[in-house]
PDB file of C-alpha atoms in Angstrom:
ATOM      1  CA  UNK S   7       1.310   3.185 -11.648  1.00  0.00           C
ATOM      2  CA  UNK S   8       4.716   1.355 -12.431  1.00  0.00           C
ATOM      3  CA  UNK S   9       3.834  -1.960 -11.048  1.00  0.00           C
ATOM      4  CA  UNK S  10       6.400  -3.303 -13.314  1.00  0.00           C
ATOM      5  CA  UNK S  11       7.853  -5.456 -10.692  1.00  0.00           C
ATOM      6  CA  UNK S  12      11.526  -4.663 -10.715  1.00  0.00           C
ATOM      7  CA  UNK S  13      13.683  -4.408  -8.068  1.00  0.00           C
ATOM      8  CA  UNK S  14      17.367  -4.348  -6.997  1.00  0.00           C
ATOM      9  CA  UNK S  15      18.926  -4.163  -3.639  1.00  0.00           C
ATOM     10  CA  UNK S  16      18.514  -0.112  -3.998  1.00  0.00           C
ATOM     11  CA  UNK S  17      20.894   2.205  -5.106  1.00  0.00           C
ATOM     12  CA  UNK S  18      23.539   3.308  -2.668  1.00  0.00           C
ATOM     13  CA  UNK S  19      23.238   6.841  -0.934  1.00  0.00           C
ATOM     14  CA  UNK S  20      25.688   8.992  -0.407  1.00  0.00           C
ATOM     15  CA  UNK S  21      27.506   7.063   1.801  1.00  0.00           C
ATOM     16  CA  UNK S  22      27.192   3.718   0.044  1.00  0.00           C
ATOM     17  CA  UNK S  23      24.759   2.047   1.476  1.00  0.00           C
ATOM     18  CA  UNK S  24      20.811   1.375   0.593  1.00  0.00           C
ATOM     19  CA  UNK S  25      18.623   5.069   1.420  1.00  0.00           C
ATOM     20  CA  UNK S  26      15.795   4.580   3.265  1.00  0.00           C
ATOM     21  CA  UNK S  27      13.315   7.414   4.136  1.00  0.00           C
ATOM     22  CA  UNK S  28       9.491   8.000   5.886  1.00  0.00           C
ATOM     23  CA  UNK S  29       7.375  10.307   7.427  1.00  0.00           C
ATOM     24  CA  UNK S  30       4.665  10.422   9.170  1.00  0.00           C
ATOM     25  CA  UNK S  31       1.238  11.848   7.278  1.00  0.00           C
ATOM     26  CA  UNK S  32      -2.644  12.846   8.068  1.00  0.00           C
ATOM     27  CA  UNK S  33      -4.500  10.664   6.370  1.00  0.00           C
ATOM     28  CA  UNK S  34      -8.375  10.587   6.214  1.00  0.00           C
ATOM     29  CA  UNK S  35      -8.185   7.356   7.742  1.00  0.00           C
ATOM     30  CA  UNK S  36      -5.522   8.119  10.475  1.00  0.00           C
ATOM     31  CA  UNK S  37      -2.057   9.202  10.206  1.00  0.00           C
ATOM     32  CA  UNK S  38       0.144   6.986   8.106  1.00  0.00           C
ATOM     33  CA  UNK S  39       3.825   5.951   8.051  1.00  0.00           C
ATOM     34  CA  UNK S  40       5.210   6.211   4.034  1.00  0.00           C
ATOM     35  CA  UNK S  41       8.787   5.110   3.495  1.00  0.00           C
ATOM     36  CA  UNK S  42      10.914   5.001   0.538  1.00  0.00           C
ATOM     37  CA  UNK S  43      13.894   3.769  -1.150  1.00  0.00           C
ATOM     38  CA  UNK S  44      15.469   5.645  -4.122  1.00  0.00           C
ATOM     39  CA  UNK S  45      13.732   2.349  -5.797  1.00  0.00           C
ATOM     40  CA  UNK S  46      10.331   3.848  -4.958  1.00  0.00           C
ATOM     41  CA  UNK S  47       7.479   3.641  -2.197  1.00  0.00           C
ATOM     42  CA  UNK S  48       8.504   0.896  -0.522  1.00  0.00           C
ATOM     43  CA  UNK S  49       5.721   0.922   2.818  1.00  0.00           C
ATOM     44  CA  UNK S  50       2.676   2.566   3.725  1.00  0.00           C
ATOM     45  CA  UNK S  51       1.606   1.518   7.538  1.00  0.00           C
ATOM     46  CA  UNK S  52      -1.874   2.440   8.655  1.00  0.00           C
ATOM     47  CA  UNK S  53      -2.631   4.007  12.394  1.00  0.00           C
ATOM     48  CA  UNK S  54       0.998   5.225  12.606  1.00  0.00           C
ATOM     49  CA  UNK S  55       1.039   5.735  16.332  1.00  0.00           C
ATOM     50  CA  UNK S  56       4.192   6.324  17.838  1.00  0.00           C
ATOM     51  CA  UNK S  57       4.207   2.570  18.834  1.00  0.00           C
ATOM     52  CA  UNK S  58       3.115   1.179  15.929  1.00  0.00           C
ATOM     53  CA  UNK S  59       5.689   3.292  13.842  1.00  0.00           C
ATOM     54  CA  UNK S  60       8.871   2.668  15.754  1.00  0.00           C
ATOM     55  CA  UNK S  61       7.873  -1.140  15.197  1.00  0.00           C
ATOM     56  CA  UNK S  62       7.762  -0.551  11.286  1.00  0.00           C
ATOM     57  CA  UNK S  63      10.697   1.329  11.233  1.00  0.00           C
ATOM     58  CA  UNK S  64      12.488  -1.549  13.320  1.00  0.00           C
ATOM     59  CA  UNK S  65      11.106  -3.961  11.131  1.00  0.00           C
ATOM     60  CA  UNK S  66      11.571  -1.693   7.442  1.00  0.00           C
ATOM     61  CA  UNK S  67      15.932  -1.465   8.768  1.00  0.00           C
ATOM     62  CA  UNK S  68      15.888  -4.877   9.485  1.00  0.00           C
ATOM     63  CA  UNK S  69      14.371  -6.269   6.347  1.00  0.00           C
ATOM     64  CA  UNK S  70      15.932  -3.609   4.037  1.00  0.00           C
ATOM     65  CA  UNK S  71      19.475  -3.897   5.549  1.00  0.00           C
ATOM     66  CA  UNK S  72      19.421   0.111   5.695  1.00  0.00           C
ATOM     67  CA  UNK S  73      18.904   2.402   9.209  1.00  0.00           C
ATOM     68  CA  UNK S  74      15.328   4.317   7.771  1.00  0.00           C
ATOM     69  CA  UNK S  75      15.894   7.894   8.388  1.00  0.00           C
ATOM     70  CA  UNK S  76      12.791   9.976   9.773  1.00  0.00           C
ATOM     71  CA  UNK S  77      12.805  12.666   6.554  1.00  0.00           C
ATOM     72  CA  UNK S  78       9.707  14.374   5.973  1.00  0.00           C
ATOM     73  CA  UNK S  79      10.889  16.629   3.661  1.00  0.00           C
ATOM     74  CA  UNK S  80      12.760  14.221   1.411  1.00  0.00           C
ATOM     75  CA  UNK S  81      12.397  14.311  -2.704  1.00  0.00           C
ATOM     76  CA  UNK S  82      11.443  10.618  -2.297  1.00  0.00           C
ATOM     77  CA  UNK S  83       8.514  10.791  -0.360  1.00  0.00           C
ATOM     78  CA  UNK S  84       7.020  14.310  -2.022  1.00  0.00           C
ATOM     79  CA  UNK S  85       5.146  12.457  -4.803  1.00  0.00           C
ATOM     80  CA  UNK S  86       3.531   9.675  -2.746  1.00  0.00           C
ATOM     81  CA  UNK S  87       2.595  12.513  -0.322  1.00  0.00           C
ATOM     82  CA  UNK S  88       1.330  14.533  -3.057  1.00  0.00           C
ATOM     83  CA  UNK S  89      -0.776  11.291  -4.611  1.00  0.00           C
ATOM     84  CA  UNK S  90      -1.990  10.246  -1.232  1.00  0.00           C
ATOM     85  CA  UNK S  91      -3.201  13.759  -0.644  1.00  0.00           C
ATOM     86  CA  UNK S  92      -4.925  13.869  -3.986  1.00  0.00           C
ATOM     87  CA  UNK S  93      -6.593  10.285  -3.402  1.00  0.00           C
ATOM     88  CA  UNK S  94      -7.980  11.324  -0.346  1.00  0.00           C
ATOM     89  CA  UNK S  95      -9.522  14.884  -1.166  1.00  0.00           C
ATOM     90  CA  UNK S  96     -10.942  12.968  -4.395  1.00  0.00           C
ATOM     91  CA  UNK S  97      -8.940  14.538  -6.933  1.00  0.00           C
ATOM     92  CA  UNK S  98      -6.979  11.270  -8.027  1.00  0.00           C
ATOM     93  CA  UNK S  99      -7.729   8.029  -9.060  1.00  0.00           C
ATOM     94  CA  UNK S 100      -4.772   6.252  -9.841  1.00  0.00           C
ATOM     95  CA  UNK S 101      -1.434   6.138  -8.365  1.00  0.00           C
ATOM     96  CA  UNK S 102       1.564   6.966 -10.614  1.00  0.00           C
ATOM     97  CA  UNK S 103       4.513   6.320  -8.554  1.00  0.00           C
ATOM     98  CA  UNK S 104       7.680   4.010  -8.942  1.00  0.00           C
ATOM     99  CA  UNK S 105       7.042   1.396  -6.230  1.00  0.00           C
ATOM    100  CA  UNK S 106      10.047  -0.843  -4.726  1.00  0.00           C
ATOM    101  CA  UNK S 107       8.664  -4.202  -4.168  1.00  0.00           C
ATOM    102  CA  UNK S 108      11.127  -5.461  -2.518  1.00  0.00           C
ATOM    103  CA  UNK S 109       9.493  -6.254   0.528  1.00  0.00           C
ATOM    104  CA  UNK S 110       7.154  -8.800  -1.302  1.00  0.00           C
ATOM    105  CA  UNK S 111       8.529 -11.804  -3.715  1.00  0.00           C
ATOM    106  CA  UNK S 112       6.825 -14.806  -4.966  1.00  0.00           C
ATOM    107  CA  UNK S 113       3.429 -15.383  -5.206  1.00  0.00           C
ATOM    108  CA  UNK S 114       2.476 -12.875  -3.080  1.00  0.00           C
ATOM    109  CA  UNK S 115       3.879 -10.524  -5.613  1.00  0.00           C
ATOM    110  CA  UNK S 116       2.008 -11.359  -8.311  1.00  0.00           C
ATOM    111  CA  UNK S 117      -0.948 -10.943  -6.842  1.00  0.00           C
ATOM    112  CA  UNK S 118      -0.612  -7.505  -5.880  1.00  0.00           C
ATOM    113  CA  UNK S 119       0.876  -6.456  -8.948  1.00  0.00           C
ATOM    114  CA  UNK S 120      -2.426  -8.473 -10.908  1.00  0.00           C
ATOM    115  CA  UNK S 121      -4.121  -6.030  -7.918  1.00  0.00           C
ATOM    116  CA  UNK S 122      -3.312  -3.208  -9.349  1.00  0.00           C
ATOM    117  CA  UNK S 123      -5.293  -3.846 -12.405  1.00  0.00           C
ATOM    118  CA  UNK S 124      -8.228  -3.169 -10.526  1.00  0.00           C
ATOM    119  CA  UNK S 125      -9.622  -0.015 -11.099  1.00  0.00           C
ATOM    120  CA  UNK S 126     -10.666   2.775  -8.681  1.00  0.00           C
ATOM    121  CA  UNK S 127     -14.696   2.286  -7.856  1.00  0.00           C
ATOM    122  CA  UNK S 128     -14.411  -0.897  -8.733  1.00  0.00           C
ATOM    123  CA  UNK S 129     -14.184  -4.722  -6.781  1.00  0.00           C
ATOM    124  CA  UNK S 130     -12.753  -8.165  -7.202  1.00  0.00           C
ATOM    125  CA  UNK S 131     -13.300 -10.984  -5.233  1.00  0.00           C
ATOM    126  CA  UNK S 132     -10.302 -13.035  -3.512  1.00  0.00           C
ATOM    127  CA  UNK S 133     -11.461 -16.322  -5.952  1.00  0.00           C
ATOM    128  CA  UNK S 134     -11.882 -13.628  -8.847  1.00  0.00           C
ATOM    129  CA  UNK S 135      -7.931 -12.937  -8.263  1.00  0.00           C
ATOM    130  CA  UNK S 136      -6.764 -16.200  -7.802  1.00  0.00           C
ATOM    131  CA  UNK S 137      -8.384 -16.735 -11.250  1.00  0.00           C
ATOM    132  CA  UNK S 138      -6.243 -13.890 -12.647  1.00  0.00           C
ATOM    133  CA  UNK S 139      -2.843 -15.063 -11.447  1.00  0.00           C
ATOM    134  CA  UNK S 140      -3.516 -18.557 -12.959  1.00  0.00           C
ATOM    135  CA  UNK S 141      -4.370 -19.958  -9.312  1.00  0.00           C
ATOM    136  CA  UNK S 142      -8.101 -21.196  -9.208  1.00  0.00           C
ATOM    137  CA  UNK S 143      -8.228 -22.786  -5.843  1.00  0.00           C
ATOM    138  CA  UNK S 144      -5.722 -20.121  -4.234  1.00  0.00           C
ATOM    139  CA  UNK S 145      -8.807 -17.843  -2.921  1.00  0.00           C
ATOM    140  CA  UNK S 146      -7.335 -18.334   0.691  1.00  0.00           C
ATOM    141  CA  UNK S 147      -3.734 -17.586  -0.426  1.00  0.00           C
ATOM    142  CA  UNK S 148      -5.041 -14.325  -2.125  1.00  0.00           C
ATOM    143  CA  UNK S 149      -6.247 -13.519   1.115  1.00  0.00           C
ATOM    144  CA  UNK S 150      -3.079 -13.935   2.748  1.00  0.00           C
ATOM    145  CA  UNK S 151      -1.394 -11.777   0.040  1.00  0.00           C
ATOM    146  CA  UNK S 152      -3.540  -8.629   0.716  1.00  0.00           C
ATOM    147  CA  UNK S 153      -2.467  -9.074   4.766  1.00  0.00           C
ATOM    148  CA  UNK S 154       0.784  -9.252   3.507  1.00  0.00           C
ATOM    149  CA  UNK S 155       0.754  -6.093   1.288  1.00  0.00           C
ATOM    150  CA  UNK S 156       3.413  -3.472   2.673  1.00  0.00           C
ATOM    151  CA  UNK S 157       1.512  -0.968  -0.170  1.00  0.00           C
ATOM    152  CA  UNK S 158      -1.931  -0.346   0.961  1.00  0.00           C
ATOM    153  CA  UNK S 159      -4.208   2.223  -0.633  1.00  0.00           C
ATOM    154  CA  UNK S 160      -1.814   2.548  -3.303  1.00  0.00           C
ATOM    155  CA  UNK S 161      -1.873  -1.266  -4.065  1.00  0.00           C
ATOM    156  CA  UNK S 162      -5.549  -1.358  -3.163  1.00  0.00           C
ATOM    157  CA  UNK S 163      -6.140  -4.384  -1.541  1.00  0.00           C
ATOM    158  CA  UNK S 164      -8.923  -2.553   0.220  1.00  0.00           C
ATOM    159  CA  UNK S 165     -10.682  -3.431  -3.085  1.00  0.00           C
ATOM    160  CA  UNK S 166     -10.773  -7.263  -2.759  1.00  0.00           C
ATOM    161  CA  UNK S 167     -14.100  -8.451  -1.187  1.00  0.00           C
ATOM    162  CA  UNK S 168     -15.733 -11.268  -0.719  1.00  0.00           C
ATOM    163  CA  UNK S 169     -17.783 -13.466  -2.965  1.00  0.00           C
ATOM    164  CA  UNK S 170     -20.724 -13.483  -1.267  1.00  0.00           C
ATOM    165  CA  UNK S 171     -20.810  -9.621  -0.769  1.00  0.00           C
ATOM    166  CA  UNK S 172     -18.855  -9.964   2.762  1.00  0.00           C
ATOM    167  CA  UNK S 173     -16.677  -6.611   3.107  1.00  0.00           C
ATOM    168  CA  UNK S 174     -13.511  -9.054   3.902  1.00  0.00           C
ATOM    169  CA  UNK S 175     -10.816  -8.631   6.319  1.00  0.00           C
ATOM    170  CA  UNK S 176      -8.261  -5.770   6.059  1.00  0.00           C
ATOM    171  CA  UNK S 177      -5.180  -5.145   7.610  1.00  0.00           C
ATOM    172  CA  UNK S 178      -6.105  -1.339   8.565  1.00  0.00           C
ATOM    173  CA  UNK S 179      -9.447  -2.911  10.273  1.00  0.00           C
ATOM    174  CA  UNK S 180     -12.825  -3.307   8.275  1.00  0.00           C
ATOM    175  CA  UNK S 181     -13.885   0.381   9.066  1.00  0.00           C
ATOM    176  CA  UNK S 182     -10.631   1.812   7.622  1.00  0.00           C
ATOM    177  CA  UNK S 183     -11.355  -1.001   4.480  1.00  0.00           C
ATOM    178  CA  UNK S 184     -15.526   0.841   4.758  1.00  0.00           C
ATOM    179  CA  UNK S 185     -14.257   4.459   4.271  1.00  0.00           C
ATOM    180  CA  UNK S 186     -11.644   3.407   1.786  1.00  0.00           C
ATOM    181  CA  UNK S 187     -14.529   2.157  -0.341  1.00  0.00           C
ATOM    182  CA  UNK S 188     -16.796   4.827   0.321  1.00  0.00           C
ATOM    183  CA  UNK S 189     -14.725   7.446  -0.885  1.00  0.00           C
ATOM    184  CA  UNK S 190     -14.456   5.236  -4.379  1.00  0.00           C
ATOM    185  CA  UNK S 191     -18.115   5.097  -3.820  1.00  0.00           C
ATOM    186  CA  UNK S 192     -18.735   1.708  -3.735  1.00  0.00           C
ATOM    187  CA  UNK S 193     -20.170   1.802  -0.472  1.00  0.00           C
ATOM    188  CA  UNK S 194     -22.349   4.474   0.597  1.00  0.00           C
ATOM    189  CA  UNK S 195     -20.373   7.687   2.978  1.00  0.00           C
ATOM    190  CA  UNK S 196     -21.053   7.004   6.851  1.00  0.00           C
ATOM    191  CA  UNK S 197     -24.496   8.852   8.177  1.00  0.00           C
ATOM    192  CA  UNK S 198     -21.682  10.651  10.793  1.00  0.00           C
TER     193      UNK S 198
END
């Protein structure tokens, strides 16, 4: 995964000005909303209804400075599609895609980059990751940097749980965060 952390403003389409793409996918878990920059996968938005999506792509132009342009078909959103697919039929493990963080600075950031350390079938607590980004007592903050992550499933923040065992919140909901973990089996696959 290049989690490396860099970032510009974009590089200018054709027409000078920052590209941003999406389309709407099937998902085990519901459809989701990928967008991209010619940075990298910028957003993934969970239960992509058509309400819910024309609010992210309000919200994606207005943070971005760019119009997002429905484009299923575009070069920039192939791989994540590809990955996604792969992650969800069990075939992949790890993401390798160039990711534009730009919608994520600061603290939060360095969290979800530490975040993506953490290895498919595998857990960390929200204390456990403060720890790891030098921030002891920052277990709550943690928290509020996975509800802040505009790169779920890719940046798994469906695999930061609670200390005492506790599933944890989830910004998809807690069954979305359940399946997500059962299919890394670290929960067992739903009876139906």
């Amino acid at each position: 995964m290049n989690a490396n952390g860099q970032h510009g403003q974009g590089r200018p389409g054709r027409d000078g000005a920052r590209q941003v793409v999406w389309a709407v996918v099937a998902s085990d878990i519901g459809p989701l909303l990928l967008a991209a920059t010619d940075e990298g996968l910028v957003s993934v938005v969970f239960h992509a209804t058509d309400e819910i999506r024309d609010k992210a792509v309000e919200r994606l132009g207005s943070r971005l400075g760019a119009e997002p342009v429905e484009a299923p078909g575009s070069p920039l959103l192939a791989e994540p599609v590809r990955q996604l697919s792969a992650y969800f039929a069990g075939e992949r493990h790890d993401f390798e895609l160039p990711l534009d963080w730009s919608l994520i600075s600061g603290f939060n950031r360095q969290v979800l980059r530490e975040l993506t350390t953490v290895p498919y079938g595998a857990v960390v607590g929200y204390g456990d990751l403060a720890r790891r980004v030098g921030q002891p007592g920052a277990a709550q903050a943690v928290g509020m940097a996975m509800g802040a992550n505009p790169l779920p499933v890719v940046v798994p923040c469906h695999r930061v749980v609670e200390s005492d065992g506790g599933i944890g919140g989830f910004g998809g909901g807690v069954e979305t965060k359940r399946r997500l973990l059962a299919l890394e089996g670290v929960l067992p696959q739903p009876l139906f």
